[in-house]
Coordinates of C-alpha atoms and ligand atoms in Angstrom, one line a residue:
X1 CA 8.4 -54.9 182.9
X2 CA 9.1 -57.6 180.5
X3 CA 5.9 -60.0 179.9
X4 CA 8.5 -63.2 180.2
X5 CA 7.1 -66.6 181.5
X6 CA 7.2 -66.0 185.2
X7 CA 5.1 -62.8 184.9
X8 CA 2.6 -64.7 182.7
X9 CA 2.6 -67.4 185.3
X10 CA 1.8 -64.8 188.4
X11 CA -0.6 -63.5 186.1
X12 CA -2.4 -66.8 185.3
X13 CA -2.2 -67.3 189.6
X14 CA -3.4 -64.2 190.7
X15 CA -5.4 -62.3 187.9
X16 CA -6.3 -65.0 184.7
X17 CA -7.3 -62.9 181.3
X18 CA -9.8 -65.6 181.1
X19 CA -11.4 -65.1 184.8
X20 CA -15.6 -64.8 184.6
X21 CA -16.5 -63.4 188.3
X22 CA -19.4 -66.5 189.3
X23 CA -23.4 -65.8 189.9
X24 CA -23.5 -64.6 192.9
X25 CA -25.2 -66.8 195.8
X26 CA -28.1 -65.7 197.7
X27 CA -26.6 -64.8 200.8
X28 CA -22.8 -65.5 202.0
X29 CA -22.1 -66.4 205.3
X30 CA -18.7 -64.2 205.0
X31 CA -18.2 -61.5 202.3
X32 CA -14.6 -60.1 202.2
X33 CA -12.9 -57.5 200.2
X34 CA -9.6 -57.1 199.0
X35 CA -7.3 -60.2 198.7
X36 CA -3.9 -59.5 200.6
X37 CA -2.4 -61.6 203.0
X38 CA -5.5 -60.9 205.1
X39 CA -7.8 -61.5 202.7
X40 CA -6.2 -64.8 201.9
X41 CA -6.0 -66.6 205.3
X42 CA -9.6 -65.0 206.1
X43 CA -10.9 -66.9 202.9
X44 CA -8.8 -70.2 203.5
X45 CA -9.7 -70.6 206.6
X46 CA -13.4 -69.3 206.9
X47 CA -13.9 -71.9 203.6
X48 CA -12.4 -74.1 205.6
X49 CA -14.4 -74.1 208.6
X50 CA -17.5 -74.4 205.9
X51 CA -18.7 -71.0 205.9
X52 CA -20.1 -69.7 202.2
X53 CA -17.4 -67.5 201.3
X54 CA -16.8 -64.6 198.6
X55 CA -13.7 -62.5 198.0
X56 CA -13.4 -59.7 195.9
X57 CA -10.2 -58.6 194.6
X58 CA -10.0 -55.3 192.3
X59 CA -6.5 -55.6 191.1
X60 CA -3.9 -58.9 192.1
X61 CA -4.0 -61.7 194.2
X62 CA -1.8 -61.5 197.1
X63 CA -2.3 -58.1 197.3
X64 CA 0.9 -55.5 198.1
X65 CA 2.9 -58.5 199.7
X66 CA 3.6 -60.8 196.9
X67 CA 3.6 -58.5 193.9
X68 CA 4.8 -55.4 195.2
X69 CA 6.0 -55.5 199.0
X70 CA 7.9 -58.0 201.2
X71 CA 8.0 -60.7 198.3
X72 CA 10.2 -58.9 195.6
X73 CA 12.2 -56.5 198.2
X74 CA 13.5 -59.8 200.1
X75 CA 14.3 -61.4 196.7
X76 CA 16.6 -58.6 195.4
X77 CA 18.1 -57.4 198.9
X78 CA 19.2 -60.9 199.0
X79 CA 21.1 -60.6 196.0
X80 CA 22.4 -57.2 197.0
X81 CA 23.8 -58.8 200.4
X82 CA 25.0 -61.5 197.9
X83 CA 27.0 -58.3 195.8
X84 CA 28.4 -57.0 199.0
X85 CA 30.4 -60.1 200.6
X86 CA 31.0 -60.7 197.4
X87 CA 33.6 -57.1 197.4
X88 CA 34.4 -58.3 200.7
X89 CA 35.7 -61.7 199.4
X90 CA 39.4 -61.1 200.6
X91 CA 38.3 -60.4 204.1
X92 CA 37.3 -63.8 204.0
X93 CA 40.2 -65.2 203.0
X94 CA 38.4 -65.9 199.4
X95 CA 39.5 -64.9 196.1
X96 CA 37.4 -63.3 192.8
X97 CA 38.0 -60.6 189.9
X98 CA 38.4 -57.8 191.8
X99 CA 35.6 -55.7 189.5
X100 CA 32.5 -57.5 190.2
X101 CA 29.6 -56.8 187.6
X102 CA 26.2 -56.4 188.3
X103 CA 24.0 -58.1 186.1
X104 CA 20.7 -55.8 187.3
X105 CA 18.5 -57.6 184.7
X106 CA 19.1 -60.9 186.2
X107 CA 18.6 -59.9 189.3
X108 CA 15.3 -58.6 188.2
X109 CA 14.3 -61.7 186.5
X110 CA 15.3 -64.1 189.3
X111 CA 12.6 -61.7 191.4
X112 CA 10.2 -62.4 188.7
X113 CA 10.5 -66.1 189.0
X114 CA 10.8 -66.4 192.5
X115 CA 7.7 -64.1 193.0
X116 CA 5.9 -66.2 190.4
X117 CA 6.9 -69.7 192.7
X118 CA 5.1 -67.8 195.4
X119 CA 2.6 -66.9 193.9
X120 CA 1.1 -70.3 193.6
X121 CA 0.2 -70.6 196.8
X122 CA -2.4 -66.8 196.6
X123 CA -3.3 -68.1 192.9
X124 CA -7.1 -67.9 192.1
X125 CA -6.8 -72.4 191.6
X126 CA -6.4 -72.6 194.8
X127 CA -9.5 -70.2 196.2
X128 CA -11.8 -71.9 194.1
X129 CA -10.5 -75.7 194.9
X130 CA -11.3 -74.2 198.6
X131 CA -14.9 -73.3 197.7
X132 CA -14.4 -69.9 197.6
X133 CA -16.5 -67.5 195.2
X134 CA -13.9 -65.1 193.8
X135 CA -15.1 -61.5 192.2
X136 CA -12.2 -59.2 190.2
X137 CA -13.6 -55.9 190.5
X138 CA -13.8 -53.1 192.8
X139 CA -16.2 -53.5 195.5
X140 CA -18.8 -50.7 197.3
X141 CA -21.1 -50.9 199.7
X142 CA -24.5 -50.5 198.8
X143 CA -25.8 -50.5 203.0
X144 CA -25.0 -52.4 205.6
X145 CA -25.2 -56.1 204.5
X146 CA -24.8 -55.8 200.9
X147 CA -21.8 -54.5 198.1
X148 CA -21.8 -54.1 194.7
X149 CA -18.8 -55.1 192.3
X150 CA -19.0 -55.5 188.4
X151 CA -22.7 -55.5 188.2
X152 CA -22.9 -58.0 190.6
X153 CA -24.5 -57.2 194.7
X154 CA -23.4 -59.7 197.2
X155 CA -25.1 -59.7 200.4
X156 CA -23.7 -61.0 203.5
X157 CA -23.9 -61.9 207.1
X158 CA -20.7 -61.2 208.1
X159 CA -17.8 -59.2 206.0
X160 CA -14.6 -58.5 206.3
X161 CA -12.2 -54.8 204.9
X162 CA -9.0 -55.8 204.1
X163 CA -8.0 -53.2 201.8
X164 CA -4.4 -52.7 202.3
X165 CA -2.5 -49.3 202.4
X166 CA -1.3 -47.6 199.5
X167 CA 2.3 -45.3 199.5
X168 CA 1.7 -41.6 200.9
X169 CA 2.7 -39.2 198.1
X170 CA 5.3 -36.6 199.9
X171 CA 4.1 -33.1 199.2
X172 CA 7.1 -31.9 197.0
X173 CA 6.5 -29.4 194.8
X174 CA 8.3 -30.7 191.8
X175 CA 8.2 -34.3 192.0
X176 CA 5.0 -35.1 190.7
X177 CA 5.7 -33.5 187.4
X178 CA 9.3 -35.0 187.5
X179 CA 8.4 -38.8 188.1
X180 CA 9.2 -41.0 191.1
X181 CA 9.0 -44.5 191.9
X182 CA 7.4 -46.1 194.9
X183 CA 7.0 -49.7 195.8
X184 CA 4.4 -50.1 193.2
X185 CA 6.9 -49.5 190.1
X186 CA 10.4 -49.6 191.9
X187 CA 10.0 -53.6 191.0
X188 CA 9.1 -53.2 187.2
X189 CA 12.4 -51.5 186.9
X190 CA 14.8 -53.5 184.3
X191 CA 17.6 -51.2 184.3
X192 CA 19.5 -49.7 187.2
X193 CA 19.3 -46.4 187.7
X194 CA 22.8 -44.7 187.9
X195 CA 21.9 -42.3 190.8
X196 CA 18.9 -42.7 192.8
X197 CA 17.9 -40.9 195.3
X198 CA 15.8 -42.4 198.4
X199 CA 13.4 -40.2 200.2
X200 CA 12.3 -41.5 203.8
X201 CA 14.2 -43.4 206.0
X202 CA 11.7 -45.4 207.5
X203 CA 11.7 -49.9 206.8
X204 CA 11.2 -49.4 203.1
X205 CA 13.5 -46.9 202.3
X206 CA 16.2 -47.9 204.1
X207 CA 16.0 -51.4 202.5
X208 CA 15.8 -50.4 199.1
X209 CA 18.4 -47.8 199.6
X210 CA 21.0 -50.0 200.9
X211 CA 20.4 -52.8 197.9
X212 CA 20.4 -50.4 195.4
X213 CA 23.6 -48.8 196.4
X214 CA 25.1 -52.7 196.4
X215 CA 23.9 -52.9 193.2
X216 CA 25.9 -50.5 192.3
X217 CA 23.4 -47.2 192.0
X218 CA 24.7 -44.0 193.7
X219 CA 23.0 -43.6 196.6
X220 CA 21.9 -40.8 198.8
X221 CA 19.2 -40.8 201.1
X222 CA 17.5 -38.2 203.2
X223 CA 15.3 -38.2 206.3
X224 CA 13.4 -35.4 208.0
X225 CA 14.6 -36.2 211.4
X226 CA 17.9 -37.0 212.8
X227 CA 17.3 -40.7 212.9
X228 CA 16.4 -43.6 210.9
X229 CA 14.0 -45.9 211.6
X230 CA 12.1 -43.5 214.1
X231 CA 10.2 -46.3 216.1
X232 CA 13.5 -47.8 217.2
X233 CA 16.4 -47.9 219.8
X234 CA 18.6 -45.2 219.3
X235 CA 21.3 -47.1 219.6
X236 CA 20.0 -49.6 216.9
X237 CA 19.3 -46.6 214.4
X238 CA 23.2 -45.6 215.1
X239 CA 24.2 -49.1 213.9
X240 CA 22.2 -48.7 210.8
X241 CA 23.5 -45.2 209.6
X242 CA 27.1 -46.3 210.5
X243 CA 26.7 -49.1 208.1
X244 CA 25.2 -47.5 205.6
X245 CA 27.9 -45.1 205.2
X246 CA 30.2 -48.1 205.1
X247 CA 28.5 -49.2 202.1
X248 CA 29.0 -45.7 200.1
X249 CA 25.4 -44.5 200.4
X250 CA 25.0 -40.6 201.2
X251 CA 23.1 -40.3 204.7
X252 CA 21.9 -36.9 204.8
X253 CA 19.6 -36.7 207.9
X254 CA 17.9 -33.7 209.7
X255 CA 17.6 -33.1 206.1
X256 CA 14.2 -32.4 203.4
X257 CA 13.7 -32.3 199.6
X258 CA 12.1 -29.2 199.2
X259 CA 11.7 -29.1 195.8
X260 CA 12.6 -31.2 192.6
X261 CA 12.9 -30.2 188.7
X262 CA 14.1 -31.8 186.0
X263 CA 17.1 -30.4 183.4
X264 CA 18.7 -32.2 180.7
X265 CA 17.1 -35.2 181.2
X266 CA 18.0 -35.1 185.7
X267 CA 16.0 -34.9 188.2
X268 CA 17.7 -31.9 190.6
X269 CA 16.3 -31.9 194.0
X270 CA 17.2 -29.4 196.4
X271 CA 17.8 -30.3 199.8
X272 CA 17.7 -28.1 203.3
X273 CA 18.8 -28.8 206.8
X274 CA 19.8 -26.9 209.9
X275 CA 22.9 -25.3 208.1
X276 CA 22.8 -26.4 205.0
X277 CA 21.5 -26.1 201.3
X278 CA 22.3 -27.9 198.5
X279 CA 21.0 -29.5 195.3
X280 CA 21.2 -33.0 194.1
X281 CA 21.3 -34.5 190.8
X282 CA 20.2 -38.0 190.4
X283 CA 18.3 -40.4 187.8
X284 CA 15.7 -41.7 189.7
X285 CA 13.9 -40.8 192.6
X286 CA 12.2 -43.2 195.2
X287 CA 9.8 -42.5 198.1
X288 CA 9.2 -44.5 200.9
X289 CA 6.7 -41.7 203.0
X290 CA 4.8 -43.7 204.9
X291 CA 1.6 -45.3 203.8
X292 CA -2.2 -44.8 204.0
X293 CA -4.7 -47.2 204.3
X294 CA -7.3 -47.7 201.3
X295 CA -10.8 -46.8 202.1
X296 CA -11.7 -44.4 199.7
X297 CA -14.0 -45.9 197.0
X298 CA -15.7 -48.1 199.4
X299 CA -18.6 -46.2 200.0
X300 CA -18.2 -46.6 203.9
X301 CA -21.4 -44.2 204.5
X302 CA -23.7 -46.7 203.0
X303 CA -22.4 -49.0 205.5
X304 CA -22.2 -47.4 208.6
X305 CA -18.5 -47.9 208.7
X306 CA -16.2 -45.2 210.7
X307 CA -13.2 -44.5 209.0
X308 CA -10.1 -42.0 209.3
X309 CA -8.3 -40.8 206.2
X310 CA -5.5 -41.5 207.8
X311 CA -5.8 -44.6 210.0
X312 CA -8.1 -45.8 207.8
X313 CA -11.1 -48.3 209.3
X314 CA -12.2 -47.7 212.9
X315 CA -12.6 -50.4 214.7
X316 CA -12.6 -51.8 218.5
X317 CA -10.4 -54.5 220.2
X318 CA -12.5 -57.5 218.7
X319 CA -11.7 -55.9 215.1
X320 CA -15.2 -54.9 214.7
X321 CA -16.6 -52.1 213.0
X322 CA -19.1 -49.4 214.0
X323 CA -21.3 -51.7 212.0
X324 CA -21.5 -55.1 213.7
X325 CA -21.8 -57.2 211.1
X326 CA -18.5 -56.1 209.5
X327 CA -14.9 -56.6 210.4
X328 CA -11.6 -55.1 209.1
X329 CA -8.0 -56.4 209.2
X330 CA -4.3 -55.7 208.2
X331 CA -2.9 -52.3 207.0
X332 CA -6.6 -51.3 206.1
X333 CA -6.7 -50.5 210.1
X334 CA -3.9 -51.6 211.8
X335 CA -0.5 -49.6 212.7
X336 CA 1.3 -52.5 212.6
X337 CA 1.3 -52.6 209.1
X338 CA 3.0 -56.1 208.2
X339 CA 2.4 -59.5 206.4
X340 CA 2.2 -60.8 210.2
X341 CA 0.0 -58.7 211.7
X342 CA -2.4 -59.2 208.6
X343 CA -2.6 -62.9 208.6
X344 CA -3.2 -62.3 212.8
X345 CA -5.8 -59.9 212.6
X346 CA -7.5 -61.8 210.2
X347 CA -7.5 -64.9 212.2
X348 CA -9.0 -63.0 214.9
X349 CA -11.6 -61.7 212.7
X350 CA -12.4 -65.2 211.2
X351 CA -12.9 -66.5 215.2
X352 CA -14.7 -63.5 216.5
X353 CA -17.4 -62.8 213.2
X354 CA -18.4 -66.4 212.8
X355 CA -18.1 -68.1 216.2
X356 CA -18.8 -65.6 218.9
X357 CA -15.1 -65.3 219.7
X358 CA -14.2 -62.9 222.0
X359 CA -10.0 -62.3 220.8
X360 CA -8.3 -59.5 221.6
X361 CA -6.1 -57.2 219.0
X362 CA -4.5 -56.1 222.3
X363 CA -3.4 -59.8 223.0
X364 CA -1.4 -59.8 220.2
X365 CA 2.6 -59.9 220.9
X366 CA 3.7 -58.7 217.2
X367 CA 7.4 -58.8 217.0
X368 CA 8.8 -56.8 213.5
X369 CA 11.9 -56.3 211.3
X370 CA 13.9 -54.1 208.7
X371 CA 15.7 -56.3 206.7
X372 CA 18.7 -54.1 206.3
X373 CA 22.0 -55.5 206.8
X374 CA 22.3 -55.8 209.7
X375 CA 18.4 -56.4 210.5
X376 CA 17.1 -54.6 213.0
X377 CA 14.1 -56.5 214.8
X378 CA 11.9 -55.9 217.8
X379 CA 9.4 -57.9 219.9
X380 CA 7.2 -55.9 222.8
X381 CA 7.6 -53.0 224.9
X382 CA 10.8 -50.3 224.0
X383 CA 12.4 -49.0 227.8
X384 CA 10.6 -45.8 226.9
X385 CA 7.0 -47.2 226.7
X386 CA 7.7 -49.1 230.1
X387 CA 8.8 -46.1 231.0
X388 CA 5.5 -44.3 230.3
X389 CA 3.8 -46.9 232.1
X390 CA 5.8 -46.8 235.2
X391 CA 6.9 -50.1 234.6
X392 CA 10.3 -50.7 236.4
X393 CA 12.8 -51.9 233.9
X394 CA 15.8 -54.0 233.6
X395 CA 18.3 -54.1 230.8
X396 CA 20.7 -57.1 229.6
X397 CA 22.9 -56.4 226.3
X398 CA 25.0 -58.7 224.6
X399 CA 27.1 -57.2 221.5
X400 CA 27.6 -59.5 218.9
X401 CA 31.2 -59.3 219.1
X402 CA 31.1 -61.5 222.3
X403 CA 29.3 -64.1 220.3
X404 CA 31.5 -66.8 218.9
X405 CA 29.3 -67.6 215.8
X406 CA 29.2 -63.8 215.2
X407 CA 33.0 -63.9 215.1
X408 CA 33.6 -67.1 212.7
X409 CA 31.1 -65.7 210.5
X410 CA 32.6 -61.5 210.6
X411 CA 28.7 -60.6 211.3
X412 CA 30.4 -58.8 214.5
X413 CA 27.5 -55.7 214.3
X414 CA 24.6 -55.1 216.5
X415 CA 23.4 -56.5 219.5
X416 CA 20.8 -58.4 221.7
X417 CA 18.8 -56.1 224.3
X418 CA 16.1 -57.9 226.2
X419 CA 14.2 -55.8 228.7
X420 CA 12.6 -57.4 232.0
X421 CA 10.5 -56.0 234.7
X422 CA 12.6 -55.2 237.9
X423 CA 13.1 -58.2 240.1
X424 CA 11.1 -60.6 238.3
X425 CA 12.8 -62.5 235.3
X426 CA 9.5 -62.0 232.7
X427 CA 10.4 -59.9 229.3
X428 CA 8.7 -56.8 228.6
X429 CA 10.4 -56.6 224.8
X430 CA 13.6 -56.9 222.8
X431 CA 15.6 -55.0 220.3
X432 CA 18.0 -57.3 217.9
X433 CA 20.7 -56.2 216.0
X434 CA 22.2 -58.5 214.0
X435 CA 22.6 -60.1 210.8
X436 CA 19.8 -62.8 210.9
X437 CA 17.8 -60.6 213.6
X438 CA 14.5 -61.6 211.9
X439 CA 14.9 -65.0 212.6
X440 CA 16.3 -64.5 216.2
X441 CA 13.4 -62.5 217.2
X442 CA 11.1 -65.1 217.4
X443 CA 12.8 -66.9 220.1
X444 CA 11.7 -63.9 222.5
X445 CA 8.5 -63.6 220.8
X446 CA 8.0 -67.1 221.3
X447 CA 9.2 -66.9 225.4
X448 CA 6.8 -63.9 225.7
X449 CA 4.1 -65.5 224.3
X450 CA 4.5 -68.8 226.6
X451 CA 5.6 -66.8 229.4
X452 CA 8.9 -67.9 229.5
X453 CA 11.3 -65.6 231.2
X454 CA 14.7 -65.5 231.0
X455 CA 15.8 -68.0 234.0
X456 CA 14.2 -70.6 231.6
X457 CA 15.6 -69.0 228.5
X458 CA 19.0 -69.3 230.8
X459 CA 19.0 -73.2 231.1
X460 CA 17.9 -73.7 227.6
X461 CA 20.7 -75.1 225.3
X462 CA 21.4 -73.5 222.5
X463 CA 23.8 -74.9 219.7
X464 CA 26.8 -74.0 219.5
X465 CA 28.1 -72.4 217.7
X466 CA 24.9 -69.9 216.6
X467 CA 24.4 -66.3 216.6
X468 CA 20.8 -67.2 219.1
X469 CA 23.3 -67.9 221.8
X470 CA 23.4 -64.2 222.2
X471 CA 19.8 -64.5 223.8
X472 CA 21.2 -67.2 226.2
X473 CA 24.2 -65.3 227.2
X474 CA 21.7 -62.3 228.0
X475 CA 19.7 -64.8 229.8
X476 CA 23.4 -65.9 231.6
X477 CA 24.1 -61.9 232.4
X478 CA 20.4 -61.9 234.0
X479 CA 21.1 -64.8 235.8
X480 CA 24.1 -63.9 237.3
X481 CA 22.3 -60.7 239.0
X482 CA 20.6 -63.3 241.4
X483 CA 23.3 -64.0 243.4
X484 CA 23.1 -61.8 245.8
X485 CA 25.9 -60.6 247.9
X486 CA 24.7 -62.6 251.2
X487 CA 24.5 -65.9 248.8
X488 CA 27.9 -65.1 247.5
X489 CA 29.1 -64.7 250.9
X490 CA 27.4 -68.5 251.5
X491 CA 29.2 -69.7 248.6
X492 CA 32.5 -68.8 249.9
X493 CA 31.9 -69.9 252.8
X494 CA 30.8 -73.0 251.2
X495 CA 34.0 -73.5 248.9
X496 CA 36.3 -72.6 252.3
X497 CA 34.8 -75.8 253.8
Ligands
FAD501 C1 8.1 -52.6 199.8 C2 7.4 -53.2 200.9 C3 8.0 -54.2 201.6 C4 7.4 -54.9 202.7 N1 8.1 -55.8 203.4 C5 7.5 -56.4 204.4 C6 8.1 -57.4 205.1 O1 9.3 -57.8 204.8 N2 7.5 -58.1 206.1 C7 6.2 -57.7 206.4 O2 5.6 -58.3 207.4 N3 5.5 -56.8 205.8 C8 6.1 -56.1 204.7 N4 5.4 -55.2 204.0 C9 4.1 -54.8 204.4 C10 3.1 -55.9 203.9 O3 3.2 -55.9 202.5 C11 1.6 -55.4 204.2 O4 1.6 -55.2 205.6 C12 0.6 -56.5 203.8 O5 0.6 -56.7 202.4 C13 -0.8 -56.1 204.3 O6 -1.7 -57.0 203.9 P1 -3.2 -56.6 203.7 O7 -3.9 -57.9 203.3 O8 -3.7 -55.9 204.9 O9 -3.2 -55.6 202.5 P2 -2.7 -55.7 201.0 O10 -1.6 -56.6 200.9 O11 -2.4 -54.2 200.6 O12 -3.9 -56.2 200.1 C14 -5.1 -55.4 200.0 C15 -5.8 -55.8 198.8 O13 -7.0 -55.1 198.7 C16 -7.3 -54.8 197.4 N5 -8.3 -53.7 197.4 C17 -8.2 -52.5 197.9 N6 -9.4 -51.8 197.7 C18 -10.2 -52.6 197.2 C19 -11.6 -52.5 196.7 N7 -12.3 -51.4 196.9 N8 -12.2 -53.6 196.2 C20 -11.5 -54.8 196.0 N9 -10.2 -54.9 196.3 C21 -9.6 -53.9 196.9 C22 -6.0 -54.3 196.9 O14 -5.9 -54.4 195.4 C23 -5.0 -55.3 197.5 O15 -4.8 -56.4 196.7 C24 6.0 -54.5 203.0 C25 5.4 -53.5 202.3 C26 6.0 -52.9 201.2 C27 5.3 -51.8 200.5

């Protein structure tokens, strides 16, 4: 990774060479550790409110999200959709050299200064202008109201984990000893690997697959199972493996690395499914295996802190600990593991550790999205969960190619799916297919959260023409079921007259 001006710039934001960690006050009203999205919006807004406030942060500012998460994977896979209509320019009537070049370093360094622009708003200035003490170092509890990090002990009335998650290694023999990237070097990369090879095919792998094969890298990528994106619609996983193969990447599903070497300078990794051996030859390899939430190191004993190795901090509804005093939010406990549902849980804990709150984690509705093209987003229950809860269910589907906007813009792929309970019009959850799913999603989220079912949804006007009308028209299609034969038999009647 090149030391240019942007990365000097995140540096000087969200670790300074220069940083002394302050004398610690007597007590803090709210100690929290790590400095992640969670971290960040627990600080801000406990500061705030007035509370005494200390964050401790062991390596960057803005924690997996801006350095090495949502922040530089959204930067690149925009220019990677960018690459793509580019090839298609003739289906859109437009004309340019036929052999469009990748310029991988630039892409590269417009991530670096885009991630340095964000980083301004996590930068160390703005804790401190907040009031808030900030500690670089590694912090470990020393018992149940105090930690310890670089010589310094803080003790506290109320704290906060927000530790994050960390990639899961894949247990292939081989791979260690060969090298792989995960999310934590994948963006330090300044030259494009010629064949990369993707294992996982959960949010992260298929993202990174399908904008490194736009850049130009030849990509396979395998997944244990027969599906991508495991949590989702089958139907919605279809759609994605479709397009990827449309895009040239090799989809090899049902399928596992079982062992990698290296020879002449390649990494070989053989591959086994069902029927099938073989062995592939690429120059990098990437994992995206799932992750695990960072609690080792904390010394969670001295605490009194529960904790699972693999669902990391154990805590109830409220987000409380099995040590009162102390909280946890974001991956560091939470299956949802997303920017969102960091910056919610930590409002919750903010509320419920220094006012008495009473707010639910259950309450949340926490709507997500792969930002593949096209995205695929969801908000609430899948059929199958209502299913499991004897919840009656109700399905309206809209393809995008019966949406005009869809059409004009040749984004014709995917769908909306809204789910209701059985005679009532209120939404149980959604599954969107589209290009700009991630931003349509939050229309239902937004109806769920108000309790706005789809009759309302159904007189609500949307522009025209927008790729959002597909959640009126599946209002429209919900709408339509009320008429009921002995009112269409009145309306007749009616129009006779
Ligand atoms: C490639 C990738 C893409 C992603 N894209 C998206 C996306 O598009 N949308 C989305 O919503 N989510 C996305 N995510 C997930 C998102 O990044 C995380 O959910 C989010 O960062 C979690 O925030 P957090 O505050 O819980 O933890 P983190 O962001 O992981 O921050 C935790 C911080 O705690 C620090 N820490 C850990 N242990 C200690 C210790 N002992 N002492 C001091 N500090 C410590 C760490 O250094 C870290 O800075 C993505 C993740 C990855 C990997």
């Amino acid at each position: 990774m090149p030391l240019d001006a942007y990365e000097r710039e995140r540096l000087a934001n969200v670790r300074p060479s220069e940083w002394r960690n302050p004398q610690p006050a007597a007590l803090y009203d709210f100690a929290i550790i790590g400095a992640g999205p969670a971290g960040l919006v627990a600080a801000h807004g406990a500061a705030a409110l007035g509370a005494k406030v200390a964050l401790v942060e062991r390596e960057l500012l803005g924690g997996d999200c801006l350095n090495i998460g949502c922040v530089p994977s959204k930067t690149i896979i925009r220019t990677a959709r960018l690459y793509a209509e580019m090839r298609k320019a003739e289906h859109y009537g437009a004309q340019i050299p036929t052999d469009v070049r990748v310029d991988f370093p630039a892409v590269m360094q417009r991530m670096r200064g885009i991630r340095a622009r964000i980083s301004r708003a996590d930068s160390v200035q703005r804790l401190v202008a907040a009031g808030v003490d900030v500690f670089f170092g590694e912090a470990r509890f020393t018992g149940a109201d105090t930690l310890a990090v670089d010589g310094a002990k803080l003790r506290f009335k109320k704290a906060m984990i927000a530790t994050g998650a960390r990639p899961d290694t894949p247990a292939i023999p081989g791979l260690v000893e060969a090298g792989f990237f995960t999310n934590e070097s994948v963006f330090d990369l300044v030259e494009l690997p010629r064949r990369v090879l993707v294992i996982g095919g959960g949010p992260l792998g298929c993202e990174l697959a399908q904008a490194f094969c736009r850049f130009g890298a030849q990509t396979t990528i395998v997944q244990e199972i027969p599906m991508f994106l495991p949590k989702e619609e089958r139907d919605a996983a279809q759609i994605l493996s479709d397009a990827f193969a449309r895009d040239g990447i090799e989809v090899r599903l049902n399928t596992k690395a079982v062992n990698v070497r290296v020879e002449n300078g390649l990494k070989l990794v053989d591959l086994v499914s069902e029927d099938y051996e073989s062995t592939v030859s690429v120059d990098a390899i990437l994992t995206g295996a799932g992750r695990l939430p960072n609690v080792e190191g904390l010394n969670l004993q001295a605490a009194g802190v529960d904790c699972e190795a693999a669902t990391g901090v154990r805590v109830n509804d409220f987000l409380q600990t099995s040590n009162p005093r102390i909280y946890a939010a974001g991956d560091a406990c939470l299956e949802h593991k997303f920017t969102h549902t960091a910056d919610a849980s930590a409002r919750i804990v903010v509320r419920n550790a220094l006012f008495f709150g009473r707010e639910r984690l259950s309450a949340l509705t926490i709507p997500w999205c792969t930002y593949t093209d096209p995205e695929i987003a969801h908000v609430g229950l899948y059929v199958r969960q209502a299913r499991e809860r004897d919840i009656p269910v109700k399905t309206f589907t809209i393809p995008m190619h019966d949406v005009d906007r869809a059409i004009a813009d040749s984004e014709e792929t995917g769908f909306v799916k809204i789910h209701i309970k059985e005679r009532t019009d209120r939404i149980l959850g959604a599954t969107i297919v589209a290009r700009h799913a991630g931003e349509m999603i939050n229309e239902i989220t937004l109806a769920m959260v108000a309790g706005i079912g789809l009759r309302t949804l159904a007189r609500v006007i949307h522009a025209y023409p927008t790729q959002a009308e597909a959640i009126r028209m599946a209002a429209d299609a919900y709408s339509r079921t009320r008429l009921t034969p002995p009112m269409r038999s009145l309306l007749r009647r009616w129009f006779a007259w």
